[in-house]
XYZ file of C-alpha atoms in Angstrom:
515
model
C 154.281 135.727 153.890
C 153.320 134.449 150.872
C 155.232 134.218 148.041
C 154.733 136.483 145.050
C 153.721 135.242 141.787
C 156.157 135.186 139.120
C 155.827 138.025 136.519
C 156.551 135.686 133.774
C 153.919 133.242 134.527
C 150.116 133.465 133.179
C 147.496 133.600 135.785
C 144.616 132.633 133.265
C 144.001 129.341 131.899
C 144.906 128.489 128.602
C 141.764 128.553 125.939
C 139.790 125.581 125.559
C 138.950 124.250 121.986
C 135.226 124.800 122.321
C 136.239 128.324 122.600
C 138.135 128.226 119.816
C 135.336 126.538 117.458
C 132.791 129.016 118.977
C 134.879 131.814 117.822
C 135.513 130.054 114.320
C 131.689 129.997 113.817
C 131.237 133.503 114.659
C 133.637 134.607 112.255
C 131.625 132.260 109.605
C 128.644 134.017 110.485
C 129.941 137.601 110.312
C 131.450 136.562 106.835
C 128.177 135.149 105.623
C 126.270 138.159 106.752
C 128.762 140.600 104.971
C 128.412 138.699 101.777
C 124.682 138.732 101.874
C 124.340 142.377 102.890
C 127.212 142.957 99.802
C 124.912 141.050 97.545
C 121.569 143.231 98.656
C 123.236 146.321 98.338
C 124.840 145.595 94.999
C 121.109 144.178 93.800
C 119.916 147.866 95.031
C 122.334 149.808 93.141
C 121.442 147.590 90.031
C 117.828 148.269 90.226
C 118.245 151.860 90.686
C 120.350 152.294 87.800
C 117.815 150.158 85.837
C 114.886 152.439 86.938
C 117.054 155.705 86.408
C 117.754 154.282 82.912
C 114.350 153.567 82.414
C 113.129 157.176 83.561
C 115.790 158.504 81.506
C 114.145 156.378 78.452
C 110.739 157.779 79.365
C 111.722 161.521 79.500
C 113.534 161.112 76.147
C 110.455 159.606 74.607
C 108.214 162.503 76.369
C 110.572 164.911 74.931
C 110.414 163.538 71.445
C 106.624 163.374 71.787
C 106.465 167.001 73.212
C 108.565 168.269 70.207
C 106.382 166.261 67.717
C 103.114 167.650 69.530
C 104.668 171.505 69.289
C 105.758 170.678 65.307
C 102.200 169.740 64.840
C 100.684 172.689 66.473
C 103.254 175.134 64.617
C 102.141 173.078 61.303
C 98.555 173.445 62.113
C 98.526 177.060 63.066
C 100.871 177.856 59.943
C 98.050 175.940 57.660
C 95.163 177.939 58.972
C 95.421 180.781 56.894
C 96.115 178.279 53.893
C 93.084 176.181 54.659
C 91.008 179.069 55.286
C 91.897 180.508 52.008
C 90.975 177.172 50.017
C 87.762 176.865 51.915
C 86.865 180.118 51.400
C 87.602 179.665 47.604
C 85.549 176.586 47.555
C 82.495 178.208 49.354
C 82.666 180.813 46.975
C 82.691 178.771 44.016
C 79.833 176.653 45.269
C 77.775 179.917 46.149
C 78.437 181.134 42.520
C 77.378 177.798 41.021
C 73.870 177.721 43.246
C 73.391 181.452 42.225
C 73.758 180.676 38.449
C 72.046 177.180 38.786
C 70.187 176.760 35.554
C 68.211 173.305 36.378
C 69.742 171.231 33.748
C 71.223 169.391 36.492
C 67.893 168.673 38.127
C 66.193 167.382 34.863
C 69.392 165.144 34.177
C 68.575 161.717 33.086
C 69.573 158.979 35.576
C 70.870 156.507 33.172
C 74.223 156.184 34.235
C 77.012 157.389 36.785
C 77.417 160.678 35.092
C 73.543 161.572 34.939
C 73.131 160.216 38.728
C 76.177 162.543 39.643
C 74.721 165.673 37.674
C 71.312 164.748 39.426
C 72.919 164.866 42.872
C 74.712 168.104 42.288
C 71.534 169.449 41.170
C 69.813 168.933 44.688
C 72.921 169.918 46.458
C 73.385 173.386 44.514
C 69.733 174.189 45.301
C 70.321 172.804 48.918
C 66.887 170.744 48.481
C 67.664 168.472 51.352
C 64.069 166.888 51.408
C 64.105 166.153 47.668
C 67.667 164.896 47.702
C 66.564 162.577 50.327
C 63.643 161.100 48.806
C 65.760 160.478 45.406
C 68.380 158.682 47.483
C 66.272 156.287 49.615
C 64.120 155.218 46.449
C 67.266 153.972 44.603
C 68.824 151.475 47.285
C 69.803 149.070 44.490
C 72.399 151.856 43.209
C 74.059 152.288 46.475
C 77.524 151.480 44.829
C 77.109 154.431 42.444
C 75.964 156.456 45.311
C 78.928 155.681 47.117
C 81.132 157.143 44.668
C 78.900 160.023 43.545
C 77.896 161.506 46.796
C 81.440 162.909 47.974
C 81.495 164.653 44.540
C 77.973 165.966 44.975
C 77.999 167.148 48.466
C 81.414 169.144 48.007
C 78.803 171.304 45.637
C 76.644 172.449 48.770
C 77.489 175.952 50.357
C 77.331 174.124 53.723
C 77.520 170.317 53.217
C 77.012 169.267 57.084
C 74.025 171.541 57.484
C 72.489 169.833 54.304
C 73.042 166.330 55.702
C 71.552 167.016 58.920
C 68.697 168.151 57.346
C 68.417 165.653 54.853
C 68.422 162.649 57.532
C 66.245 164.549 59.995
C 63.282 162.617 58.791
C 64.411 159.537 60.529
C 67.263 160.734 62.957
C 67.644 161.000 65.851
C 64.070 160.399 66.413
C 61.567 159.320 63.349
C 58.754 161.273 62.111
C 55.158 160.229 62.296
C 55.018 160.074 58.820
C 58.254 157.871 58.454
C 58.126 156.019 61.633
C 57.181 152.742 59.892
C 60.066 152.632 57.792
C 62.970 154.425 59.726
C 65.055 151.381 60.329
C 64.919 150.404 56.792
C 66.425 154.048 55.982
C 69.464 153.592 58.239
C 71.659 152.420 55.338
C 70.835 156.037 53.718
C 71.790 157.844 56.830
C 75.026 155.754 57.413
C 75.721 156.456 53.610
C 75.479 160.110 54.017
C 77.427 160.499 57.190
C 80.239 158.557 55.421
C 80.131 160.366 52.347
C 80.367 163.501 54.156
C 83.902 162.643 55.975
C 85.825 163.576 52.980
C 84.310 166.830 52.206
C 84.607 168.252 55.857
C 88.464 167.036 55.655
C 90.834 169.917 56.123
C 92.556 170.712 52.249
C 95.693 170.853 53.904
C 95.983 168.212 57.080
C 93.332 166.020 55.711
C 91.729 163.934 58.657
C 93.742 165.371 61.223
C 91.456 168.244 61.128
C 87.726 168.265 60.151
C 86.383 171.750 59.063
C 83.333 171.846 61.259
C 81.652 175.039 62.538
C 80.990 175.497 66.213
C 77.301 175.957 65.487
C 77.263 172.746 63.376
C 78.938 170.978 66.064
C 76.625 172.177 68.682
C 73.912 171.003 66.641
C 75.405 167.570 66.330
C 75.791 167.358 70.120
C 72.156 168.065 70.613
C 71.214 165.573 68.321
C 73.491 162.729 70.010
C 71.767 163.865 73.451
C 68.136 163.457 71.930
C 69.023 159.959 70.408
C 70.316 159.170 73.824
C 67.025 160.114 75.746
C 64.844 158.459 73.017
C 67.028 155.086 73.566
C 65.423 155.108 77.250
C 62.132 155.644 75.854
C 62.352 152.478 73.473
C 63.443 150.344 76.374
C 67.099 150.345 76.311
C 70.050 148.985 74.426
C 68.354 145.288 74.105
C 65.320 146.694 72.098
C 67.089 149.427 69.830
C 67.459 148.160 66.277
C 71.178 147.631 64.630
C 70.799 150.203 61.829
C 69.897 152.782 64.268
C 72.585 152.251 66.529
C 75.008 152.167 63.426
C 73.942 155.733 62.566
C 74.299 156.986 65.796
C 77.864 155.920 66.185
C 78.778 157.071 62.436
C 77.233 160.545 63.699
C 79.795 160.863 66.445
C 82.543 159.795 64.427
C 81.787 162.148 61.596
C 81.094 165.342 63.560
C 83.253 164.594 66.351
C 81.273 164.865 69.115
C 82.297 161.425 71.139
C 82.148 161.917 74.990
C 84.610 160.100 77.463
C 81.627 160.079 79.988
C 79.535 157.614 77.454
C 82.377 155.146 76.758
C 80.566 152.467 78.523
C 77.591 153.384 76.249
C 79.624 153.063 73.211
C 80.844 149.776 74.208
C 77.462 148.139 74.953
C 76.301 149.362 71.551
C 79.257 148.219 69.887
C 78.968 144.671 71.319
C 75.385 144.511 70.677
C 75.734 145.087 67.098
C 79.170 143.464 66.570
C 78.168 141.656 63.630
C 78.105 144.852 61.443
C 81.352 144.896 59.167
C 81.914 148.794 60.149
C 81.554 147.958 63.763
C 85.458 147.124 64.558
C 86.514 150.473 63.101
C 84.015 152.711 64.781
C 84.923 150.962 67.960
C 88.478 152.426 67.664
C 87.208 155.582 66.285
C 85.412 155.901 69.578
C 88.360 155.543 71.714
C 87.597 151.800 72.788
C 91.099 150.465 71.790
C 92.226 149.777 75.214
C 88.771 147.974 75.750
C 88.965 145.584 73.012
C 90.445 142.680 74.664
C 87.271 142.492 77.347
C 85.180 143.157 74.195
C 86.539 140.151 72.173
C 86.328 137.894 75.322
C 82.537 138.849 75.582
C 82.011 138.085 72.173
C 83.461 134.795 72.205
C 81.347 134.016 75.519
C 78.222 135.066 73.579
C 79.152 132.780 70.582
C 80.267 135.355 68.175
C 83.478 133.895 67.174
C 83.449 135.337 63.981
C 82.839 138.785 64.814
C 85.676 138.389 67.463
C 88.096 137.481 64.595
C 87.303 140.731 62.754
C 87.628 142.947 66.045
C 91.128 141.311 66.899
C 92.635 141.902 63.435
C 91.166 145.346 63.677
C 93.429 146.145 66.584
C 96.232 143.687 65.967
C 95.391 141.121 68.748
C 95.821 138.264 66.426
C 98.664 136.776 68.389
C 96.299 136.877 71.628
C 93.272 135.552 70.256
C 94.165 132.960 67.551
C 91.716 133.173 64.947
C 91.822 129.529 63.826
C 90.482 128.040 66.960
C 87.851 130.539 67.185
C 86.607 129.739 63.695
C 86.662 126.096 64.654
C 84.582 126.680 67.811
C 81.995 128.675 65.943
C 81.468 125.645 63.584
C 81.208 123.346 66.460
C 78.577 125.541 68.037
C 76.624 125.726 64.796
C 76.594 122.330 64.131
C 75.353 121.647 67.717
C 72.405 124.206 66.853
C 71.689 122.407 64.021
C 71.188 118.993 65.903
C 69.334 120.628 68.452
C 66.716 122.094 65.582
C 66.527 118.402 64.169
C 65.650 116.793 67.507
C 62.907 119.597 68.516
C 59.534 118.036 68.036
C 57.932 121.411 67.592
C 59.902 121.985 64.252
C 59.411 118.589 62.864
C 57.850 120.363 59.563
C 60.815 122.382 58.583
C 63.535 121.131 60.889
C 65.658 119.659 58.275
C 65.586 122.935 56.057
C 66.206 124.892 59.241
C 69.178 123.084 60.338
C 70.660 122.870 56.939
C 70.260 126.644 56.522
C 71.994 127.288 59.879
C 75.112 125.128 59.158
C 75.358 126.563 55.565
C 75.360 130.176 56.896
C 77.992 129.159 59.215
C 80.144 127.737 56.822
C 79.764 130.632 54.590
C 80.998 133.271 57.144
C 84.111 130.887 58.177
C 85.173 130.602 54.601
C 84.599 134.175 54.024
C 86.668 134.916 57.193
C 89.468 132.545 55.796
C 89.673 133.937 52.525
C 89.797 137.791 53.965
C 92.656 137.144 56.366
C 94.379 134.681 54.494
C 93.875 131.796 56.558
C 94.037 128.680 53.960
C 97.675 127.499 55.358
C 96.237 127.190 59.052
C 92.636 126.134 58.226
C 92.388 124.719 54.646
C 88.868 125.190 53.197
C 88.450 122.283 50.990
C 86.387 120.244 53.378
C 84.084 122.973 54.268
C 83.474 123.491 50.475
C 82.547 120.032 50.121
C 80.180 120.043 52.854
C 78.726 123.258 51.424
C 78.211 121.320 48.387
C 76.480 118.445 50.178
C 73.990 120.489 51.948
C 73.168 122.546 48.329
C 72.572 119.491 46.784
C 70.263 118.100 49.599
C 68.279 121.532 49.251
C 67.829 120.895 45.348
C 66.832 117.612 45.891
C 64.267 118.548 48.274
C 62.654 121.312 45.975
C 62.217 118.930 43.000
C 58.408 118.376 42.467
C 56.496 115.042 43.206
C 56.358 112.106 40.712
C 52.795 111.887 39.101
C 52.001 108.776 40.830
C 52.146 110.387 44.246
C 49.066 112.620 43.183
C 45.527 111.671 44.309
C 43.358 110.839 41.542
C 39.710 111.165 40.890
C 37.845 108.147 41.171
C 35.533 108.518 38.078
C 37.740 110.296 35.500
C 41.484 109.277 36.665
C 42.189 113.393 36.706
C 44.100 114.920 39.624
C 42.244 115.580 42.730
C 41.502 118.999 43.315
C 42.443 120.480 47.060
C 40.017 120.428 49.706
C 38.491 123.317 50.319
C 36.615 124.803 53.463
C 33.388 125.540 53.543
C 32.179 129.091 53.055
C 30.511 129.470 56.575
C 32.701 131.113 59.374
C 32.372 128.226 61.652
C 33.209 125.734 59.080
C 35.376 122.672 60.146
C 38.143 121.408 58.072
C 39.372 118.189 59.214
C 43.069 116.634 58.587
C 41.402 113.352 58.222
C 40.761 111.945 54.328
C 37.593 111.232 53.709
C 36.741 107.295 53.245
C 36.428 106.098 49.354
C 33.090 106.013 48.096
C 31.925 103.784 45.631
C 29.555 104.734 42.854
C 28.044 101.823 40.772
C 28.382 102.416 36.935
C 25.088 102.452 35.071
C 24.442 100.951 31.859
C 25.060 102.775 28.690
C 21.601 103.053 27.753
C 20.273 104.319 30.944
C 20.454 108.021 32.700
C 19.703 108.466 36.138
C 20.848 110.542 39.187
C 23.509 109.116 41.208
C 21.990 110.579 44.164
C 19.502 108.082 43.984
C 21.946 105.084 44.583
C 22.871 104.465 48.104
C 26.627 104.890 48.773
C 28.926 102.616 50.706
C 28.372 103.451 54.726
C 30.015 106.694 55.110
C 32.109 107.716 58.116
C 31.195 111.140 59.495
C 33.664 113.519 57.789
C 33.932 115.743 61.201
C 36.042 113.975 63.605
C 34.421 114.757 67.399
C 35.206 113.659 70.708
C 31.247 112.768 71.019
C 31.397 110.570 67.852
C 30.773 106.968 68.437
C 31.338 105.714 64.991
C 33.788 102.734 64.497
C 37.190 103.737 62.675
C 38.173 101.387 59.977
C 40.190 101.345 56.814
C 38.737 99.881 53.706
C 41.032 98.186 51.083
C 40.093 98.929 47.437
C 41.194 95.310 46.282
C 38.100 93.936 47.904
C 34.839 93.459 46.227
C 32.313 95.855 47.147
C 29.130 94.727 48.864
C 25.996 94.077 46.686
C 24.024 96.886 46.302
C 20.206 96.170 45.864
C 18.788 97.826 42.635
C 16.916 96.528 39.274
C 20.480 96.968 37.602
C 23.494 94.899 37.662
C 26.311 96.465 38.931
C 30.112 95.666 37.946
C 32.836 95.969 40.804
C 35.037 98.902 40.166
C 38.580 98.873 40.868
C 40.575 101.733 42.656
C 44.009 102.681 42.346
C 46.375 102.799 45.749
C 45.225 105.942 47.533
C 47.686 108.509 47.690
C 50.510 106.286 46.017
C 50.830 103.910 48.643
C 52.215 100.671 47.524
C 50.265 98.464 49.862
C 47.173 99.401 48.641
C 45.798 100.653 52.233
C 44.532 103.954 52.773
C 46.143 105.843 55.701
C 43.983 105.853 58.962
C 44.938 109.745 59.263
C 46.828 112.146 57.239
C 49.227 114.314 59.556
C 48.306 118.194 59.666
C 50.893 120.773 58.730
C 50.454 124.125 60.525
């Protein structure tokens, strides 16, 4: 029989070094995996805590805003009775003044601000909207006096919003046939009246937070806005509408609070198309375009309207995103390029220098005004621009100086100034741009009188320059002696001054025509 194994002896072979190394690698991998998982869960926990804190902050902010809104609603509700009482007293006072109107204010002399205010109040108390409109539009030079007097005068109306709508109805939303020719010129008056109406319609307690507009007037304002939008399509779209008309429409929306979210894209296009107007940045914010301002500013920069873009950036506080100084320098650079292209254009040879200088001057003035308005002197010193502007002004003044007397043409016989050439009386008369050649007339003796027509003139050149002419072209020098003329009387040579002031004594072969 075989021998039994000894219980104290191991039947398995001892572990090798490879097995030990493999187990060590496994433990290391498990440790790394555990650490990675632990870090991952720690990161997730931190993210959850951070998001939870953000949500709590938002909830607290929303709660604070909700509480503010509730307080505002309570304030508005509690102020309704007081505001209505004040508005009723104002209306009652205006009604009594209108009934007891004596006519003295309507006949007041408009020689100062007090007289102007009395005159305007007379129209308002009588609700004479048409007469009021004619009076305002006939005094555009007194616009600053109107700006301060109109709100006071409109407060004397029984119904100021209706009064203003009736006043501007001649040209807005669509001009009548009688005023169609100058409707765009009266946009300033429409905007002025609509701006002056805002302080009159403000709530006496809450101010601009609540405008006192009746539902009927607001409905009428909405109808006018819709009529203007329909007429916009008939006039050829945004590209063909005039800027004063656009300004009136946008101010109408802001004044009566009839802005619609569905028309935001239309408002944006209208604002960009008329961005050079000073009031456009504020109107854009009032129209609810604040969130679209970055795109609008970039569009203005792409259109070469960097100065307008600067005004928009400061209105919404985006000067850090769109630095103004590089924009102003780019605007000056573009203006310089435009001026150079004007000088190089052969079609503008007559007025090229004047147009180029005018373009550069307007650009420099706009930049200087922008630097002064936004206090950019430290970043963009204006001294060099002012010197350049003075140089352009000097050149302009020198060009306006009258020509010297030596440059004037003189009459051959008397030495007096040559009158300008006149065209023939006939309809088909041809006026040549070429000068007629000098004609020699012999001087008669003092004791003889005769008609110069009997003396043959120097060979004449046809006055009309035609394609079929075969006459040779030549230039005659006044320094050369004239040819002998056959006649019974001696003839002395006549010396002529240089033609047209030319120093070489030669008459030009042709004179350039300016059209």
